[in-house]
Amino acid sequence: MHMNKLSFFFCLLACLCFGQYSWAQKFGYVDTEFILTKIPEYQEAQSEINKLSETWQKEIAESYKDIQAKYDELQAEEVLLTAEMKEERLKEIQRKEEEVKAYHKKVFGFEGMFFLKKKELIKPVQDKVFEAVSKVAKEKRLQVIFDKSGTLVMIYTDPIHDYTDYVLEELGLGDPNDTVE
């Protein structure tokens, strides 16, 4: 019985200590997607990335269109060709198709040219936002800031914990008519 009271006392003490510690933690959230839309450098980077992507996509689509035309041409002339000629032309078309697939992978594949260009243009802006978030977190004495635009799902958020405006203000992008309290 004495051991039960002692165990209960330590459990109660642990709960109280943990409870006080968890209440002392301060959380907030920001919407980085919204913040990024307010940064001109991000808009410029996105525009450049979109133009590059469209250019590469058109180039690849044109290559596939040429390959399809060669397949159609082969099919139309098939009756006039010997087996060796047909095989040779088919191999040439397949080789070109493999080249286009390799180029597509080089451009749009994992760590391809598109990925690297996007990283090159957007990472500096993301770093700038991260620095502003860190500064706001330290100033507001927050232990954790969530990004509600990412994979974090929040069913309800109290706007009092939204620090997006503070980060925009820190980046010099705040609305002059909006007052942050």
mmCIF file of C-alpha atoms in Angstrom:
data_model
loop_
_atom_site.group_PDB
_atom_site.id
_atom_site.type_symbol
_atom_site.label_atom_id
_atom_site.label_comp_id
_atom_site.label_asym_id
_atom_site.label_seq_id
_atom_site.Cartn_x
_atom_site.Cartn_y
_atom_site.Cartn_z
ATOM 1 C CA MET A 1 0.000 0.000 0.000
ATOM 2 C CA HIS A 2 2.873 2.363 0.873
ATOM 3 C CA MET A 3 4.463 1.603 -2.522
ATOM 4 C CA ASN A 4 1.184 2.389 -4.295
ATOM 5 C CA LYS A 5 1.027 5.846 -2.646
ATOM 6 C CA LEU A 6 4.660 6.506 -3.552
ATOM 7 C CA SER A 7 4.082 5.415 -7.160
ATOM 8 C CA PHE A 8 0.963 7.566 -7.319
ATOM 9 C CA PHE A 9 2.890 10.547 -5.917
ATOM 10 C CA PHE A 10 5.671 10.206 -8.530
ATOM 11 C CA CYS A 11 3.126 9.801 -11.335
ATOM 12 C CA LEU A 12 1.251 12.879 -10.136
ATOM 13 C CA LEU A 13 4.501 14.847 -9.869
ATOM 14 C CA ALA A 14 5.557 13.784 -13.362
ATOM 15 C CA CYS A 15 2.169 14.753 -14.786
ATOM 16 C CA LEU A 16 2.282 18.156 -13.124
ATOM 17 C CA CYS A 17 5.823 18.822 -14.316
ATOM 18 C CA PHE A 18 5.026 17.675 -17.837
ATOM 19 C CA GLY A 19 1.775 19.592 -17.822
ATOM 20 C CA GLN A 20 3.490 22.815 -16.801
ATOM 21 C CA TYR A 21 6.200 22.264 -19.381
ATOM 22 C CA SER A 22 3.724 21.654 -22.200
ATOM 23 C CA TRP A 23 1.696 24.731 -21.211
ATOM 24 C CA ALA A 24 4.849 26.824 -21.287
ATOM 25 C CA GLN A 25 5.481 25.892 -24.918
ATOM 26 C CA LYS A 26 4.348 28.460 -27.440
ATOM 27 C CA PHE A 27 3.311 27.464 -30.942
ATOM 28 C CA GLY A 28 2.463 29.411 -34.064
ATOM 29 C CA TYR A 29 2.014 28.907 -37.750
ATOM 30 C CA VAL A 30 2.735 30.709 -40.991
ATOM 31 C CA ASP A 31 1.551 30.266 -44.556
ATOM 32 C CA THR A 32 4.757 30.142 -46.597
ATOM 33 C CA GLU A 33 2.832 29.660 -49.835
ATOM 34 C CA PHE A 34 1.079 32.992 -49.220
ATOM 35 C CA ILE A 35 4.336 34.655 -48.151
ATOM 36 C CA LEU A 36 6.127 33.469 -51.306
ATOM 37 C CA THR A 37 3.380 34.966 -53.493
ATOM 38 C CA LYS A 38 4.192 38.355 -51.954
ATOM 39 C CA ILE A 39 7.917 38.220 -52.806
ATOM 40 C CA PRO A 40 8.746 39.690 -56.249
ATOM 41 C CA GLU A 41 11.932 37.578 -56.607
ATOM 42 C CA TYR A 42 9.840 34.430 -56.163
ATOM 43 C CA GLN A 43 7.378 35.536 -58.849
ATOM 44 C CA GLU A 44 10.288 36.257 -61.232
ATOM 45 C CA ALA A 45 11.873 32.886 -60.466
ATOM 46 C CA GLN A 46 8.561 31.090 -61.039
ATOM 47 C CA SER A 47 8.087 32.910 -64.342
ATOM 48 C CA GLU A 48 11.581 31.940 -65.526
ATOM 49 C CA ILE A 49 11.072 28.331 -64.430
ATOM 50 C CA ASN A 50 7.729 28.160 -66.253
ATOM 51 C CA LYS A 51 9.271 29.549 -69.463
ATOM 52 C CA LEU A 52 12.118 27.028 -69.310
ATOM 53 C CA SER A 53 9.708 24.190 -68.639
ATOM 54 C CA GLU A 54 7.504 25.172 -71.575
ATOM 55 C CA THR A 55 10.539 25.432 -73.869
ATOM 56 C CA TRP A 56 11.827 21.996 -72.856
ATOM 57 C CA GLN A 57 8.349 20.440 -73.099
ATOM 58 C CA LYS A 58 7.843 21.854 -76.604
ATOM 59 C CA GLU A 59 11.280 20.621 -77.669
ATOM 60 C CA ILE A 60 10.561 17.112 -76.394
ATOM 61 C CA ALA A 61 7.043 17.083 -77.882
ATOM 62 C CA GLU A 62 8.467 18.148 -81.251
ATOM 63 C CA SER A 63 11.003 15.316 -81.095
ATOM 64 C CA TYR A 64 8.258 12.787 -80.356
ATOM 65 C CA LYS A 65 6.207 14.247 -83.210
ATOM 66 C CA ASP A 66 9.169 13.724 -85.577
ATOM 67 C CA ILE A 67 9.563 10.149 -84.363
ATOM 68 C CA GLN A 68 5.862 9.468 -84.930
ATOM 69 C CA ALA A 69 6.187 10.908 -88.446
ATOM 70 C CA LYS A 70 9.085 8.522 -89.111
ATOM 71 C CA TYR A 71 6.980 5.575 -87.850
ATOM 72 C CA ASP A 72 4.112 6.677 -90.136
ATOM 73 C CA GLU A 73 6.505 7.054 -93.076
ATOM 74 C CA LEU A 74 7.943 3.597 -92.417
ATOM 75 C CA GLN A 75 4.480 2.099 -92.264
ATOM 76 C CA ALA A 76 3.495 3.781 -95.565
ATOM 77 C CA GLU A 77 6.661 2.558 -97.354
ATOM 78 C CA GLU A 78 6.770 -0.837 -95.643
ATOM 79 C CA VAL A 79 5.594 -2.765 -98.706
ATOM 80 C CA LEU A 80 8.403 -1.291 -100.829
ATOM 81 C CA LEU A 81 11.221 -2.143 -98.392
ATOM 82 C CA THR A 82 13.206 -5.301 -97.969
ATOM 83 C CA ALA A 83 13.259 -6.932 -94.539
ATOM 84 C CA GLU A 84 16.789 -5.615 -93.919
ATOM 85 C CA MET A 85 15.861 -2.056 -94.960
ATOM 86 C CA LYS A 86 12.765 -2.135 -92.770
ATOM 87 C CA GLU A 87 14.774 -3.461 -89.798
ATOM 88 C CA GLU A 88 17.492 -0.823 -90.295
ATOM 89 C CA ARG A 89 14.997 2.066 -90.417
ATOM 90 C CA LEU A 90 13.107 0.680 -87.415
ATOM 91 C CA LYS A 91 16.336 0.494 -85.402
ATOM 92 C CA GLU A 92 17.160 4.093 -86.350
ATOM 93 C CA ILE A 93 13.721 5.293 -85.225
ATOM 94 C CA GLN A 94 14.004 3.355 -81.950
ATOM 95 C CA ARG A 95 17.489 4.808 -81.361
ATOM 96 C CA LYS A 96 16.100 8.337 -81.792
ATOM 97 C CA GLU A 97 13.224 7.463 -79.468
ATOM 98 C CA GLU A 98 15.687 6.294 -76.805
ATOM 99 C CA GLU A 99 17.670 9.540 -77.218
ATOM 100 C CA VAL A 100 14.516 11.595 -76.634
ATOM 101 C CA LYS A 101 13.604 9.515 -73.578
ATOM 102 C CA ALA A 102 17.127 10.001 -72.190
ATOM 103 C CA TYR A 103 16.921 13.744 -72.832
ATOM 104 C CA HIS A 104 13.492 13.890 -71.160
ATOM 105 C CA LYS A 105 14.959 12.151 -68.123
ATOM 106 C CA LYS A 106 17.988 14.476 -68.153
ATOM 107 C CA VAL A 107 15.692 17.515 -68.155
ATOM 108 C CA PHE A 108 12.729 16.467 -66.002
ATOM 109 C CA GLY A 109 14.061 13.443 -64.121
ATOM 110 C CA PHE A 110 15.150 13.316 -60.499
ATOM 111 C CA GLU A 111 17.812 16.012 -60.052
ATOM 112 C CA GLY A 112 17.488 16.880 -63.744
ATOM 113 C CA MET A 113 18.101 20.287 -65.281
ATOM 114 C CA PHE A 114 14.588 21.490 -64.372
ATOM 115 C CA PHE A 115 15.015 20.451 -60.726
ATOM 116 C CA LEU A 116 18.472 22.061 -60.514
ATOM 117 C CA LYS A 117 17.317 25.318 -62.122
ATOM 118 C CA LYS A 118 14.312 25.488 -59.818
ATOM 119 C CA LYS A 119 16.552 24.884 -56.813
ATOM 120 C CA GLU A 120 19.010 27.539 -58.012
ATOM 121 C CA LEU A 121 16.320 30.194 -58.441
ATOM 122 C CA ILE A 122 13.976 29.439 -55.548
ATOM 123 C CA LYS A 123 16.310 28.313 -52.749
ATOM 124 C CA PRO A 124 17.647 31.843 -52.047
ATOM 125 C CA VAL A 125 14.074 33.115 -51.656
ATOM 126 C CA GLN A 126 13.144 30.180 -49.414
ATOM 127 C CA ASP A 127 16.268 30.822 -47.315
ATOM 128 C CA LYS A 128 15.241 34.466 -46.950
ATOM 129 C CA VAL A 129 11.777 33.398 -45.728
ATOM 130 C CA PHE A 130 13.290 30.827 -43.355
ATOM 131 C CA GLU A 131 15.566 33.487 -41.839
ATOM 132 C CA ALA A 132 12.567 35.792 -41.338
ATOM 133 C CA VAL A 133 10.554 32.951 -39.760
ATOM 134 C CA SER A 134 13.461 32.164 -37.431
ATOM 135 C CA LYS A 135 13.788 35.800 -36.408
ATOM 136 C CA VAL A 136 10.046 36.122 -35.737
ATOM 137 C CA ALA A 137 10.081 32.864 -33.746
ATOM 138 C CA LYS A 138 12.910 34.158 -31.563
ATOM 139 C CA GLU A 139 11.300 37.579 -31.098
ATOM 140 C CA LYS A 140 7.923 36.069 -30.198
ATOM 141 C CA ARG A 141 9.571 33.315 -28.116
ATOM 142 C CA LEU A 142 7.944 30.525 -30.080
ATOM 143 C CA GLN A 143 9.215 26.978 -29.693
ATOM 144 C CA VAL A 144 7.524 25.701 -32.841
ATOM 145 C CA ILE A 145 6.134 27.296 -35.982
ATOM 146 C CA PHE A 146 4.121 25.139 -38.349
ATOM 147 C CA ASP A 147 3.764 25.793 -42.056
ATOM 148 C CA LYS A 148 0.109 25.408 -42.853
ATOM 149 C CA SER A 149 0.701 25.475 -46.620
ATOM 150 C CA GLY A 150 2.761 22.271 -46.533
ATOM 151 C CA THR A 151 1.754 18.742 -45.693
ATOM 152 C CA LEU A 152 0.654 19.740 -42.194
ATOM 153 C CA VAL A 153 -3.095 19.419 -41.987
ATOM 154 C CA MET A 154 -4.893 21.668 -39.540
ATOM 155 C CA ILE A 155 -8.622 21.323 -39.150
ATOM 156 C CA TYR A 156 -8.922 24.445 -37.021
ATOM 157 C CA THR A 157 -6.489 27.250 -36.394
ATOM 158 C CA ASP A 158 -6.979 30.195 -34.114
ATOM 159 C CA PRO A 159 -5.850 33.285 -36.064
ATOM 160 C CA ILE A 160 -4.122 34.538 -32.928
ATOM 161 C CA HIS A 161 -1.378 31.981 -33.632
ATOM 162 C CA ASP A 162 -0.879 33.053 -37.282
ATOM 163 C CA TYR A 163 2.517 34.737 -37.593
ATOM 164 C CA THR A 164 2.439 35.115 -41.394
ATOM 165 C CA ASP A 165 2.032 38.911 -41.148
ATOM 166 C CA TYR A 166 5.036 39.164 -38.827
ATOM 167 C CA VAL A 167 7.170 37.282 -41.352
ATOM 168 C CA LEU A 168 5.916 39.507 -44.186
ATOM 169 C CA GLU A 169 6.736 42.545 -42.056
ATOM 170 C CA GLU A 170 10.205 41.126 -41.340
ATOM 171 C CA LEU A 171 10.743 40.739 -45.096
ATOM 172 C CA GLY A 172 9.610 44.340 -45.641
ATOM 173 C CA LEU A 173 6.506 43.161 -47.502
ATOM 174 C CA GLY A 174 3.857 43.962 -44.920
ATOM 175 C CA ASP A 175 0.726 45.901 -45.829
ATOM 176 C CA PRO A 176 1.273 49.484 -44.575
ATOM 177 C CA ASN A 177 -2.466 49.745 -43.811
ATOM 178 C CA ASP A 178 -2.345 46.524 -41.762
ATOM 179 C CA THR A 179 -1.203 46.826 -38.175
ATOM 180 C CA VAL A 180 0.399 43.879 -36.472
ATOM 181 C CA GLU A 181 -0.241 43.810 -32.761
#
